[in-house]
mmCIF file with all atom_site columns, C-alpha atoms in Angstrom:
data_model
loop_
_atom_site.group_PDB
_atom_site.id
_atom_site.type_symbol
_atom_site.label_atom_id
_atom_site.label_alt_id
_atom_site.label_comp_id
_atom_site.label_asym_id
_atom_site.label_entity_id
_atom_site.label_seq_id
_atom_site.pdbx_PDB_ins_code
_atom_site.Cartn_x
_atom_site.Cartn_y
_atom_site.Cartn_z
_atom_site.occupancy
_atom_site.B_iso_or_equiv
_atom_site.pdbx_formal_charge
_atom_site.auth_seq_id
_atom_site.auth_comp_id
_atom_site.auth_asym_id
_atom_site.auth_atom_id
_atom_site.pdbx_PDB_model_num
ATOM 1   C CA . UNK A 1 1   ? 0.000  0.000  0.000   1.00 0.00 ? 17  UNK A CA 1
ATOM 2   C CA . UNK A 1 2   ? 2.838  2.145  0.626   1.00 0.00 ? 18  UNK A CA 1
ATOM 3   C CA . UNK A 1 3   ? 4.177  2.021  -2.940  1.00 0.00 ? 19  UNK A CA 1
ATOM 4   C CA . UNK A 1 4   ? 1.202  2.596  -4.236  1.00 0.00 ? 20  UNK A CA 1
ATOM 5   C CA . UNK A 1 5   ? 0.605  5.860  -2.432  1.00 0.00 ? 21  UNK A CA 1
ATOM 6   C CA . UNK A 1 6   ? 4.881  6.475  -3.420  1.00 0.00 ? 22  UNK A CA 1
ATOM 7   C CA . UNK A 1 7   ? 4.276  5.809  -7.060  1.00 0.00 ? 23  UNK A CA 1
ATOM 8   C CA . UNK A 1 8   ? 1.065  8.170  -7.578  1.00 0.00 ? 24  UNK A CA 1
ATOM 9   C CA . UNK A 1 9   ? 2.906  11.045 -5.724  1.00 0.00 ? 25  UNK A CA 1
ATOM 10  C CA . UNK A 1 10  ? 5.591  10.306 -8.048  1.00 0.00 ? 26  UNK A CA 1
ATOM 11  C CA . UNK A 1 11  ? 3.184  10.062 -10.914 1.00 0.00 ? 27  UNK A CA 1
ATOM 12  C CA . UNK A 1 12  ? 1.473  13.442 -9.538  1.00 0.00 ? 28  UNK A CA 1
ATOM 13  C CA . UNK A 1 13  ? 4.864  15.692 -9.235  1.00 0.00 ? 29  UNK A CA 1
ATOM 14  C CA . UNK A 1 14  ? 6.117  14.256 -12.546 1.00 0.00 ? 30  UNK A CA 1
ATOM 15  C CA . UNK A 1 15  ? 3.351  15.833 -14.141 1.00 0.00 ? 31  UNK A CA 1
ATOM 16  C CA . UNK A 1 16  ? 3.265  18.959 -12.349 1.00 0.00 ? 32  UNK A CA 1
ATOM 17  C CA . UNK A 1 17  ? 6.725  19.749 -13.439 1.00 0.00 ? 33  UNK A CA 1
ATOM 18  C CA . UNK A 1 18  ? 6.640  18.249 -16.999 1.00 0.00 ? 34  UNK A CA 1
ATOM 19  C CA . UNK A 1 19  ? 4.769  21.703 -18.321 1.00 0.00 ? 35  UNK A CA 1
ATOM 20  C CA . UNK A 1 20  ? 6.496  22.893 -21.117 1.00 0.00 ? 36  UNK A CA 1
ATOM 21  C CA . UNK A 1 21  ? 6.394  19.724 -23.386 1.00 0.00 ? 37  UNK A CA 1
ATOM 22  C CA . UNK A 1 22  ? 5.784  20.821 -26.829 1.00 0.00 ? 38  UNK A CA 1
ATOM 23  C CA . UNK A 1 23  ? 5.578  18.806 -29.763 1.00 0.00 ? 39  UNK A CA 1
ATOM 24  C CA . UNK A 1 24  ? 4.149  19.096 -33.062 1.00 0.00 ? 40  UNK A CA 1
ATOM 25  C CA . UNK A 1 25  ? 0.927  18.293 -32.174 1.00 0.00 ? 41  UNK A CA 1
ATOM 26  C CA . UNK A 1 26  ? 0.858  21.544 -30.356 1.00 0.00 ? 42  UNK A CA 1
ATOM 27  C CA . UNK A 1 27  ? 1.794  23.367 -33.396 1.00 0.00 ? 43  UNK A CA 1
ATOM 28  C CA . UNK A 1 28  ? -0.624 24.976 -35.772 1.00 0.00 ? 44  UNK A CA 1
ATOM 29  C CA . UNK A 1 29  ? -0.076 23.409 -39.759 1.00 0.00 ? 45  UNK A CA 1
ATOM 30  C CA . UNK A 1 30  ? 1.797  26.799 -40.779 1.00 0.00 ? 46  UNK A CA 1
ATOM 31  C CA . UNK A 1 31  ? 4.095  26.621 -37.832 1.00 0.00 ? 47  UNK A CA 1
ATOM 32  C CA . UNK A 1 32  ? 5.067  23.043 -38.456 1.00 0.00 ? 48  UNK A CA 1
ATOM 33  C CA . UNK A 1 33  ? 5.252  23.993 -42.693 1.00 0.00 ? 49  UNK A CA 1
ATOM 34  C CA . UNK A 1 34  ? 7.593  27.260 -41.731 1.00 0.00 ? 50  UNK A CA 1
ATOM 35  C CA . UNK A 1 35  ? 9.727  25.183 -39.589 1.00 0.00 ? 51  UNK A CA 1
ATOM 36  C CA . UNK A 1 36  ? 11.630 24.249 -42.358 1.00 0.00 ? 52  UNK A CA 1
ATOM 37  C CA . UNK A 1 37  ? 15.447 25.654 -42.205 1.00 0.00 ? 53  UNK A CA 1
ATOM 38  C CA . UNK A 1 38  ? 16.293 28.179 -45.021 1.00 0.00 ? 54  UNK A CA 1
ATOM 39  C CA . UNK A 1 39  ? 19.828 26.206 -44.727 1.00 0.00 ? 55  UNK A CA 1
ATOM 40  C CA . UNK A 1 40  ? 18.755 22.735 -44.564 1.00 0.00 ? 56  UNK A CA 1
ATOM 41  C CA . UNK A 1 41  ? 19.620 19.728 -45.775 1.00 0.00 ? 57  UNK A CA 1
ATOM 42  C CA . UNK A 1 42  ? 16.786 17.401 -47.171 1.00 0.00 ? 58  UNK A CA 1
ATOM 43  C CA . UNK A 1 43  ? 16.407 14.278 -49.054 1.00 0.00 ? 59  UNK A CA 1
ATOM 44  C CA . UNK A 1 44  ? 14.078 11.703 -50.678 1.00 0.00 ? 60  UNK A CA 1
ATOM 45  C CA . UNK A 1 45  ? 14.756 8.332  -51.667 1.00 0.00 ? 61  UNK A CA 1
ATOM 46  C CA . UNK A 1 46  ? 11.442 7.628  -54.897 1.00 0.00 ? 62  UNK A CA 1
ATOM 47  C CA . UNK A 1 47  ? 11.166 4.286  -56.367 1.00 0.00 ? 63  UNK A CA 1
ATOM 48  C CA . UNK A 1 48  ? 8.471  5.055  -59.079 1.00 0.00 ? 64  UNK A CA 1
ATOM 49  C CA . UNK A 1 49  ? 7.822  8.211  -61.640 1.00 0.00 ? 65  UNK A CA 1
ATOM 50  C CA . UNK A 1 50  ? 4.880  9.929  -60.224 1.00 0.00 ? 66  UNK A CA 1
ATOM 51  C CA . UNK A 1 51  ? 7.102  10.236 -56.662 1.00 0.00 ? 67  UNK A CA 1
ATOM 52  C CA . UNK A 1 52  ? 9.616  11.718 -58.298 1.00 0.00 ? 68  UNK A CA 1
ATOM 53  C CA . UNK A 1 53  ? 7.960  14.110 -60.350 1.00 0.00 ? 69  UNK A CA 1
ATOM 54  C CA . UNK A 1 54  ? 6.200  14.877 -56.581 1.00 0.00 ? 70  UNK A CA 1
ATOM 55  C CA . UNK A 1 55  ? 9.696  15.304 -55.308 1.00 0.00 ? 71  UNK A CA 1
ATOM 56  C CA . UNK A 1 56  ? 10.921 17.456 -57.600 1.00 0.00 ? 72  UNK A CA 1
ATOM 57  C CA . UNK A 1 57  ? 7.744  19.831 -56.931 1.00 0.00 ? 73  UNK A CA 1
ATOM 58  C CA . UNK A 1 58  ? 8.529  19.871 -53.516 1.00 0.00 ? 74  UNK A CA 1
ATOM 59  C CA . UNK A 1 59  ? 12.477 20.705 -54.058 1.00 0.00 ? 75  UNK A CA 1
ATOM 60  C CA . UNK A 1 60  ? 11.309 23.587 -56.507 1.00 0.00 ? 76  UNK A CA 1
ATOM 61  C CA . UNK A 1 61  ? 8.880  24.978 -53.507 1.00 0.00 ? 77  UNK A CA 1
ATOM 62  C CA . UNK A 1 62  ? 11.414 24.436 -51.371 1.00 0.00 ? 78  UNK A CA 1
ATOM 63  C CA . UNK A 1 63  ? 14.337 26.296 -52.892 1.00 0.00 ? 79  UNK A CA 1
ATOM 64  C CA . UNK A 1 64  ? 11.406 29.026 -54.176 1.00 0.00 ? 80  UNK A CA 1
ATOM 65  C CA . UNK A 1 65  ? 11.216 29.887 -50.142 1.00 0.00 ? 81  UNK A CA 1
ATOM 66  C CA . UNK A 1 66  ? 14.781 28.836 -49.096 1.00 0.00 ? 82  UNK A CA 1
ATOM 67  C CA . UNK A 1 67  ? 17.021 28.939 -52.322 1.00 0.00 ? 83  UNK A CA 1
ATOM 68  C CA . UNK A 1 68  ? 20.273 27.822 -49.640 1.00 0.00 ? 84  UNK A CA 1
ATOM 69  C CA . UNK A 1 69  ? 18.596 24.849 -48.798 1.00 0.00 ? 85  UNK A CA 1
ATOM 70  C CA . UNK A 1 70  ? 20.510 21.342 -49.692 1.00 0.00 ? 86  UNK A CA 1
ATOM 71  C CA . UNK A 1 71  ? 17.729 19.216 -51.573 1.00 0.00 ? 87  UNK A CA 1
ATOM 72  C CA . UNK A 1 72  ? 18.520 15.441 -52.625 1.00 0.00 ? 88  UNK A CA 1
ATOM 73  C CA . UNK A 1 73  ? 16.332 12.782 -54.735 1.00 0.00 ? 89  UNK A CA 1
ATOM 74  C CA . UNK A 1 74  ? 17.470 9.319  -54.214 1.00 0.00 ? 90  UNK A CA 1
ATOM 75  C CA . UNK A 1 75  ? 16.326 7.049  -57.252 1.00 0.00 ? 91  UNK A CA 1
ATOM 76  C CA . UNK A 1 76  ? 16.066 2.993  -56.856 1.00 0.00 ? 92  UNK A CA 1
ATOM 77  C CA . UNK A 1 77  ? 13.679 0.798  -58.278 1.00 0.00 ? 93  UNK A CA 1
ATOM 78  C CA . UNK A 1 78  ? 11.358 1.373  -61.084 1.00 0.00 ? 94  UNK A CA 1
ATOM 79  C CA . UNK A 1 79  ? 11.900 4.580  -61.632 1.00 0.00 ? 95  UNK A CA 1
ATOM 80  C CA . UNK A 1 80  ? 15.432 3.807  -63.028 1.00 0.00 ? 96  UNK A CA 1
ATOM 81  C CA . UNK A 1 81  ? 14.427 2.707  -65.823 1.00 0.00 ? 97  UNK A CA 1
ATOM 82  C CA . UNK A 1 82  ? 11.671 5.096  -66.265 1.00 0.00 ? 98  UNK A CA 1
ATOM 83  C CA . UNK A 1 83  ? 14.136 7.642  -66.093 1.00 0.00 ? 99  UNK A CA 1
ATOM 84  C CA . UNK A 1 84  ? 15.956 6.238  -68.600 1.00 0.00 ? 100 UNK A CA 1
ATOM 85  C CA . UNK A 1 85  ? 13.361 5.662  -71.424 1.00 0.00 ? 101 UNK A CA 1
ATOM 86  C CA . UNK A 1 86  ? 10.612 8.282  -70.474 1.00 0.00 ? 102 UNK A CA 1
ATOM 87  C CA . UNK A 1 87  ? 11.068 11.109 -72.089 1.00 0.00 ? 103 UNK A CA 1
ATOM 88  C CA . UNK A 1 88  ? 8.396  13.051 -70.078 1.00 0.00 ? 104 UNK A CA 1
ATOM 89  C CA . UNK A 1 89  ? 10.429 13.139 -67.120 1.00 0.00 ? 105 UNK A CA 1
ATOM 90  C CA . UNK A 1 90  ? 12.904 15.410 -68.817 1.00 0.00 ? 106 UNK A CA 1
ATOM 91  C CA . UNK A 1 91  ? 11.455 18.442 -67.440 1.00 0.00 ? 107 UNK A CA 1
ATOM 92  C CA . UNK A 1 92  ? 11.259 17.136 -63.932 1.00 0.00 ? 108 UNK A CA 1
ATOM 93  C CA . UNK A 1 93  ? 15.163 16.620 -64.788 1.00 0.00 ? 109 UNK A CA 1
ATOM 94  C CA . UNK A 1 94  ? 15.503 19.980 -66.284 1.00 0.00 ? 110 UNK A CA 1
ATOM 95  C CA . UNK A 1 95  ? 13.758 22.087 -63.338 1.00 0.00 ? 111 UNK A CA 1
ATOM 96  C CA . UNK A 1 96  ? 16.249 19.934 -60.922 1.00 0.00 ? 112 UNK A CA 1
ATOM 97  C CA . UNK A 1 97  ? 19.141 20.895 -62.923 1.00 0.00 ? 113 UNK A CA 1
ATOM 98  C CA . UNK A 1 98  ? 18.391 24.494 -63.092 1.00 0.00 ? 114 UNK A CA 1
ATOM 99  C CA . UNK A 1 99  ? 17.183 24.830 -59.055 1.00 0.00 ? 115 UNK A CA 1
ATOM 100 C CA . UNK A 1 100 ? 20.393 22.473 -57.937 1.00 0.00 ? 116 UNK A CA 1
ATOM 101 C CA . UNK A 1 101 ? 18.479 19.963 -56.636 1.00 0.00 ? 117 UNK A CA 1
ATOM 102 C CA . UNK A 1 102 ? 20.760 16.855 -56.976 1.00 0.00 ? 118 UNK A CA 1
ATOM 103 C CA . UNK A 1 103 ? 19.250 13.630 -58.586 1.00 0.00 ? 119 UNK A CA 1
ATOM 104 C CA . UNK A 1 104 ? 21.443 10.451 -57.802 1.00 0.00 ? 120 UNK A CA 1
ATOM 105 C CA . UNK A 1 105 ? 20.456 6.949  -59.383 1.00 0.00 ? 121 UNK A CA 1
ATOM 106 C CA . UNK A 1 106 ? 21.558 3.834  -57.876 1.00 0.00 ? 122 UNK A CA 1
ATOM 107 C CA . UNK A 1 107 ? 23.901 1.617  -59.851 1.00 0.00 ? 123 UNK A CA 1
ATOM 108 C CA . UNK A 1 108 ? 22.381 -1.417 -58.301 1.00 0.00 ? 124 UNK A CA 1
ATOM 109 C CA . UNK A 1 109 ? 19.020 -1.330 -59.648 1.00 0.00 ? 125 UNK A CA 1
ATOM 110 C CA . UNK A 1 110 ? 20.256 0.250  -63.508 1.00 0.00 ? 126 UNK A CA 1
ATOM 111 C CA . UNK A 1 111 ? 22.432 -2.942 -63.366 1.00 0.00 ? 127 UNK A CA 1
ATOM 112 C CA . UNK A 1 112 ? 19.582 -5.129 -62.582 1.00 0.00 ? 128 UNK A CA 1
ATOM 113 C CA . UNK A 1 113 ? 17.024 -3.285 -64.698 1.00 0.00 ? 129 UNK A CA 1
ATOM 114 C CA . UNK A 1 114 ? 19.776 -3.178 -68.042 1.00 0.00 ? 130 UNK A CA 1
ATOM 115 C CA . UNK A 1 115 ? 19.951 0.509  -68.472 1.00 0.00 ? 131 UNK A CA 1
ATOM 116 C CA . UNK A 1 116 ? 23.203 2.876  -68.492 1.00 0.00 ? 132 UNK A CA 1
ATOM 117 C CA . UNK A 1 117 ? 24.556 5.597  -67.205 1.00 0.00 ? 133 UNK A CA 1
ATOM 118 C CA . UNK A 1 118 ? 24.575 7.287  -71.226 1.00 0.00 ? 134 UNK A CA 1
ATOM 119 C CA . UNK A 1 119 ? 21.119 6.589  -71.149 1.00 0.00 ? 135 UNK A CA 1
ATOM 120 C CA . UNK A 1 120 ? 20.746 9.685  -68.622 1.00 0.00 ? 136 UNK A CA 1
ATOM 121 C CA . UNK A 1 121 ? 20.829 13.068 -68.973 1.00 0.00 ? 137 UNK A CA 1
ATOM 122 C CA . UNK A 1 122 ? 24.096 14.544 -68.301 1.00 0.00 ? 138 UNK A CA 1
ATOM 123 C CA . UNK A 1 123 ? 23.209 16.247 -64.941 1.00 0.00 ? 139 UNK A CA 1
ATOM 124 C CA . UNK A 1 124 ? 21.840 12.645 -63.556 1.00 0.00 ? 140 UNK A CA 1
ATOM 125 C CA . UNK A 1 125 ? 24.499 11.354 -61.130 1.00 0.00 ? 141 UNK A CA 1
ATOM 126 C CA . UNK A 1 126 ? 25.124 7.539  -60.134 1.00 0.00 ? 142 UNK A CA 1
ATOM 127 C CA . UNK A 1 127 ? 25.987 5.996  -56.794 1.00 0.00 ? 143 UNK A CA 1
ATOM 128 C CA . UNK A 1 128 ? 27.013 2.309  -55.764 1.00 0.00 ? 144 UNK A CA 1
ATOM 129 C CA . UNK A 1 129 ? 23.766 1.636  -53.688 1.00 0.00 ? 145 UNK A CA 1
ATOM 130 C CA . UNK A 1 130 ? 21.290 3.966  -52.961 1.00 0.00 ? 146 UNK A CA 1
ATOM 131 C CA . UNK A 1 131 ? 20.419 2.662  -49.622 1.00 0.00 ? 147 UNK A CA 1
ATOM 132 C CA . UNK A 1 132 ? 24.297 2.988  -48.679 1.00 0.00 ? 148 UNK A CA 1
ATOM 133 C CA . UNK A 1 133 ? 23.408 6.570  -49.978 1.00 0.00 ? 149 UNK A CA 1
ATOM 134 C CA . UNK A 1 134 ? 20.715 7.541  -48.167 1.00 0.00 ? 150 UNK A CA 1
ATOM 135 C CA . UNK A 1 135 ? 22.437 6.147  -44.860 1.00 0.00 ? 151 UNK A CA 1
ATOM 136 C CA . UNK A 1 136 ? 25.679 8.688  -45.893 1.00 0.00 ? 152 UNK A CA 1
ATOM 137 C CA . UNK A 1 137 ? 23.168 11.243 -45.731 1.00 0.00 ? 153 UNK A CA 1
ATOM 138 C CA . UNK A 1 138 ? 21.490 10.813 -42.733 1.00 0.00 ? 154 UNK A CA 1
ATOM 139 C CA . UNK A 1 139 ? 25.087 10.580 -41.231 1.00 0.00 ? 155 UNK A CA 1
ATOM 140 C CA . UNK A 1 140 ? 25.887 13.779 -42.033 1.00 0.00 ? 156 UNK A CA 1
ATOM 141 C CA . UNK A 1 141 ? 22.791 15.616 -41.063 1.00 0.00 ? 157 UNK A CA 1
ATOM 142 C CA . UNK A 1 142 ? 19.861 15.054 -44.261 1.00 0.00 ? 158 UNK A CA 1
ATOM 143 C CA . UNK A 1 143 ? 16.280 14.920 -43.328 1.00 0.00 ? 159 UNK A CA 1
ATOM 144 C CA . UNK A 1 144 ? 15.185 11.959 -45.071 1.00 0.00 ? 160 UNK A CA 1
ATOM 145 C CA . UNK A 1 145 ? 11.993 10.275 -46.401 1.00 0.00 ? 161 UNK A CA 1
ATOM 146 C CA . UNK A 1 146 ? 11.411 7.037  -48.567 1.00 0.00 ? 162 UNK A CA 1
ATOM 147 C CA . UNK A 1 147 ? 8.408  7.439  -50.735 1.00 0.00 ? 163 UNK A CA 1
#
């Protein structure tokens, strides 16, 4: 019985002094949209097309607001290819190019899906894995998300 009264008085002053949590919940949309760092360092590993034509929208409204930011798409999977023989995605390529947002394709899947690097715009760069990638940028400081 005594612990019982010990751990609710525990339980009690714990949540007394625990006032200033904050967390995004608390936050209104806006806040939580203008909390993004005019110097920051983002990136988003896309497997299909329609992703990365999303991500390359989001980059270009990005840089629009905060043209310092660092802004990374990570390519695996399908999209490899797609990038490769769809010519539509050359202006997602093109707006990249001219905004600095860096596209990187990994080498594992264009070796599993047949295509090569010539078959790529010159801007397009290559990597070993992207997963191994994606993991070097979290290292050094990236906000990442897989789509």
């Amino acid at each position: 019985m005594k612990n019982h009264i010990l751990v609710i008085l525990f339980l009690m002053i714990g949540s007394f002094l625990n006032t200033t949590n904050l967390s995004a919940q608390n936050l209104s949309l806006n806040e939580v949209e203008n909390s993004i760092k005019a110097d920051g360092k983002y990136a988003l590993l896309v497997s299909n097309a329609r992703h990365l034509q999303a991500a390359v929208m989001t980059g270009e409204e990005l840089k629009s607001q905060h043209p310092n930011l660092d802004f990374q798409i990570i390519l695996i999977g399908p999209v490899v290819k797609d990038l490769a023989e769809d010519k539509s995605l050359e202006p997602s390529i093109l707006k990249s190019q001219k905004l600095d947002i860096r596209i990187v394709v990994c080498e594992f899947a264009m070796n599993h899906l047949g295509v090569k690097k010539s078959q790529y715009h010159p801007y397009i760069n290559t990597t070993p894995n992207g997963f191994t990638y994606i993991f070097g940028l979290q290292e050094n400081g990236y906000k990442t998300i897989t789509l």
